[in-house]
mmCIF file of C-alpha atoms in Angstrom:
data_model
loop_
_atom_site.group_PDB
_atom_site.id
_atom_site.type_symbol
_atom_site.label_atom_id
_atom_site.label_comp_id
_atom_site.label_asym_id
_atom_site.label_seq_id
_atom_site.Cartn_x
_atom_site.Cartn_y
_atom_site.Cartn_z
ATOM 1 C CA MET J 1 77.802 164.023 98.629
ATOM 2 C CA ASN J 2 75.511 162.160 100.970
ATOM 3 C CA ASP J 3 75.154 163.775 104.427
ATOM 4 C CA VAL J 4 73.169 160.995 106.053
ATOM 5 C CA VAL J 5 73.868 160.541 109.746
ATOM 6 C CA ASP J 6 73.071 157.231 111.369
ATOM 7 C CA VAL J 7 71.253 158.026 114.592
ATOM 8 C CA LYS J 8 70.441 155.309 117.088
ATOM 9 C CA THR J 9 66.881 155.091 118.337
ATOM 10 C CA VAL J 10 66.838 155.437 122.102
ATOM 11 C CA ASP J 11 63.740 155.454 124.276
ATOM 12 C CA SER J 12 62.830 158.686 126.018
ATOM 13 C CA ALA J 13 63.642 157.345 129.500
ATOM 14 C CA ALA J 14 67.187 156.474 128.404
ATOM 15 C CA MET J 15 67.573 159.913 126.805
ATOM 16 C CA GLU J 16 66.382 161.635 129.983
ATOM 17 C CA SER J 17 68.779 159.536 132.057
ATOM 18 C CA LEU J 18 71.674 160.529 129.769
ATOM 19 C CA LYS J 19 70.614 164.159 129.999
ATOM 20 C CA THR J 20 70.492 163.965 133.802
ATOM 21 C CA TRP J 21 73.989 162.476 133.916
ATOM 22 C CA GLY J 22 75.118 165.156 131.492
ATOM 23 C CA TRP J 23 73.752 167.900 133.765
ATOM 24 C CA VAL J 24 75.418 166.353 136.816
ATOM 25 C CA SER J 25 78.710 166.301 134.944
ATOM 26 C CA TYR J 26 78.310 169.863 133.627
ATOM 27 C CA LEU J 27 77.495 171.144 137.128
ATOM 28 C CA LEU J 28 80.555 169.456 138.634
ATOM 29 C CA HIS J 29 82.676 170.923 135.837
ATOM 30 C CA LEU J 30 81.087 174.323 136.408
ATOM 31 C CA ILE J 31 81.918 174.280 140.131
ATOM 32 C CA VAL J 32 85.541 173.499 139.334
ATOM 33 C CA ALA J 33 85.693 176.050 136.484
ATOM 34 C CA VAL J 34 84.238 178.890 138.572
ATOM 35 C CA ALA J 35 86.522 178.055 141.481
ATOM 36 C CA ALA J 36 89.499 178.192 139.120
ATOM 37 C CA VAL J 37 88.577 181.733 138.075
ATOM 38 C CA VAL J 38 87.445 183.181 141.413
ATOM 39 C CA PRO J 39 90.350 184.156 143.680
ATOM 40 C CA SER J 40 90.611 182.103 146.864
ATOM 41 C CA ALA J 41 87.779 179.750 145.872
ATOM 42 C CA GLN J 42 88.892 176.158 146.076
ATOM 43 C CA ALA J 43 87.131 173.223 144.503
ATOM 44 C CA SER J 44 88.554 169.790 144.853
ATOM 45 C CA ILE J 45 90.061 168.075 141.856
ATOM 46 C CA VAL J 46 88.009 165.116 143.081
ATOM 47 C CA LEU J 47 84.891 166.826 141.669
ATOM 48 C CA LEU J 48 86.552 167.058 138.284
ATOM 49 C CA LEU J 49 87.635 163.422 138.417
ATOM 50 C CA ILE J 50 84.098 162.326 139.352
ATOM 51 C CA ALA J 51 82.736 164.263 136.373
ATOM 52 C CA LEU J 52 85.370 162.748 134.089
ATOM 53 C CA VAL J 53 84.542 159.214 135.239
ATOM 54 C CA ILE J 54 80.818 159.873 134.660
ATOM 55 C CA ASP J 55 81.590 161.060 131.137
ATOM 56 C CA LEU J 56 83.873 158.128 130.353
ATOM 57 C CA VAL J 57 81.377 155.562 131.665
ATOM 58 C CA LYS J 58 78.243 157.053 130.127
ATOM 59 C CA ARG J 59 79.753 158.068 126.773
ATOM 60 C CA SER J 60 79.089 154.627 125.259
ATOM 61 C CA ASP J 61 75.413 154.825 126.294
ATOM 62 C CA ALA J 62 75.113 158.076 124.328
ATOM 63 C CA GLN J 63 76.662 156.595 121.176
ATOM 64 C CA GLY J 64 74.629 157.656 118.131
ATOM 65 C CA THR J 65 72.613 160.331 119.943
ATOM 66 C CA TRP J 66 72.970 164.104 119.998
ATOM 67 C CA GLN J 67 74.234 163.795 123.572
ATOM 68 C CA GLN J 68 77.329 161.872 122.453
ATOM 69 C CA SER J 69 78.891 165.171 121.413
ATOM 70 C CA HIS J 70 78.465 166.557 124.948
ATOM 71 C CA PHE J 71 80.254 163.634 126.587
ATOM 72 C CA SER J 72 83.139 163.975 124.108
ATOM 73 C CA TRP J 73 83.131 167.785 124.549
ATOM 74 C CA ARG J 74 83.545 167.526 128.321
ATOM 75 C CA ILE J 75 86.210 164.831 128.091
ATOM 76 C CA ARG J 76 88.216 166.848 125.548
ATOM 77 C CA SER J 77 87.833 169.996 127.661
ATOM 78 C CA VAL J 78 89.295 168.304 130.735
ATOM 79 C CA ILE J 79 92.119 166.649 128.813
ATOM 80 C CA TRP J 80 93.126 169.852 127.015
ATOM 81 C CA ALA J 81 92.913 171.948 130.175
ATOM 82 C CA GLY J 82 95.049 169.389 132.012
ATOM 83 C CA ILE J 83 97.666 169.377 129.252
ATOM 84 C CA LEU J 84 97.730 173.183 129.164
ATOM 85 C CA TYR J 85 98.083 173.422 132.966
ATOM 86 C CA VAL J 86 100.978 170.938 132.937
ATOM 87 C CA VAL J 87 102.736 172.645 130.017
ATOM 88 C CA THR J 88 102.455 176.082 131.654
ATOM 89 C CA ALA J 89 103.318 174.891 135.178
ATOM 90 C CA PRO J 90 107.011 175.848 134.788
ATOM 91 C CA LEU J 91 105.912 179.476 134.381
ATOM 92 C CA TRP J 92 104.833 179.412 138.042
ATOM 93 C CA ILE J 93 108.215 178.143 139.101
ATOM 94 C CA LEU J 94 110.248 180.483 136.929
ATOM 95 C CA PHE J 95 108.054 183.567 136.815
ATOM 96 C CA LEU J 96 105.035 184.088 139.040
ATOM 97 C CA VAL J 97 103.097 186.607 136.927
ATOM 98 C CA PRO J 98 103.264 184.725 133.595
ATOM 99 C CA GLY J 99 102.134 181.567 135.378
ATOM 100 C CA TRP J 100 99.208 183.380 136.914
ATOM 101 C CA ILE J 101 98.254 184.898 133.541
ATOM 102 C CA ALA J 102 98.523 181.562 131.727
ATOM 103 C CA TRP J 103 96.455 179.681 134.287
ATOM 104 C CA THR J 104 93.834 182.434 134.381
ATOM 105 C CA LEU J 105 93.465 182.253 130.602
ATOM 106 C CA ILE J 106 93.223 178.457 130.681
ATOM 107 C CA SER J 107 90.611 178.652 133.454
ATOM 108 C CA LEU J 108 88.550 181.191 131.513
ATOM 109 C CA TRP J 109 88.757 179.025 128.395
ATOM 110 C CA PHE J 110 87.591 175.993 130.412
ATOM 111 C CA LEU J 111 84.722 177.993 131.941
ATOM 112 C CA TYR J 112 83.698 179.185 128.454
ATOM 113 C CA ARG J 113 83.602 175.596 127.143
ATOM 114 C CA ILE J 114 81.470 174.419 130.054
ATOM 115 C CA VAL J 115 78.971 177.277 129.733
ATOM 116 C CA ARG J 116 78.817 176.853 125.949
ATOM 117 C CA GLY J 117 78.092 173.134 126.399
ATOM 118 C CA MET J 118 75.442 173.803 129.031
ATOM 119 C CA LEU J 119 73.663 176.262 126.746
ATOM 120 C CA ALA J 120 73.614 173.744 123.895
ATOM 121 C CA MET J 121 72.388 170.958 126.171
ATOM 122 C CA ASN J 122 69.632 173.192 127.491
ATOM 123 C CA LYS J 123 68.410 173.523 123.881
ATOM 124 C CA ASP J 124 68.737 169.735 123.292
ATOM 125 C CA GLN J 125 71.388 170.411 120.670
ATOM 126 C CA ALA J 126 74.643 168.684 119.888
ATOM 127 C CA ILE J 127 77.801 170.663 120.527
ATOM 128 C CA HIS J 128 80.386 171.052 117.787
ATOM 129 C CA GLY J 129 83.814 172.534 117.795
#
């Protein structure tokens, strides 16, 4: 089996720009994730939407680089968290405690994914999973 990966050559300035945008996005995600876990902390969904737009717009620029995985990672994290929040929303209406437990677990999972991605980016490594 041939495990050759086609990697696009990108100049260092473009890579640094992508990394800067990646950090901006991770920090916006982190603010939202921490606020979701900390009682009475409120972060606007606007921050999450800004981060999502950054990821959607810049993802094509990262095509073929190790940073492509980070853009996809963040996009998937937001989409899955959103789906899970919507699916578990009826628990809030029907039963307060199960809704609170479900949303706490989803928020912790989201926070974990953001921190895991930040650690990999700090090491200039792709993120898999």
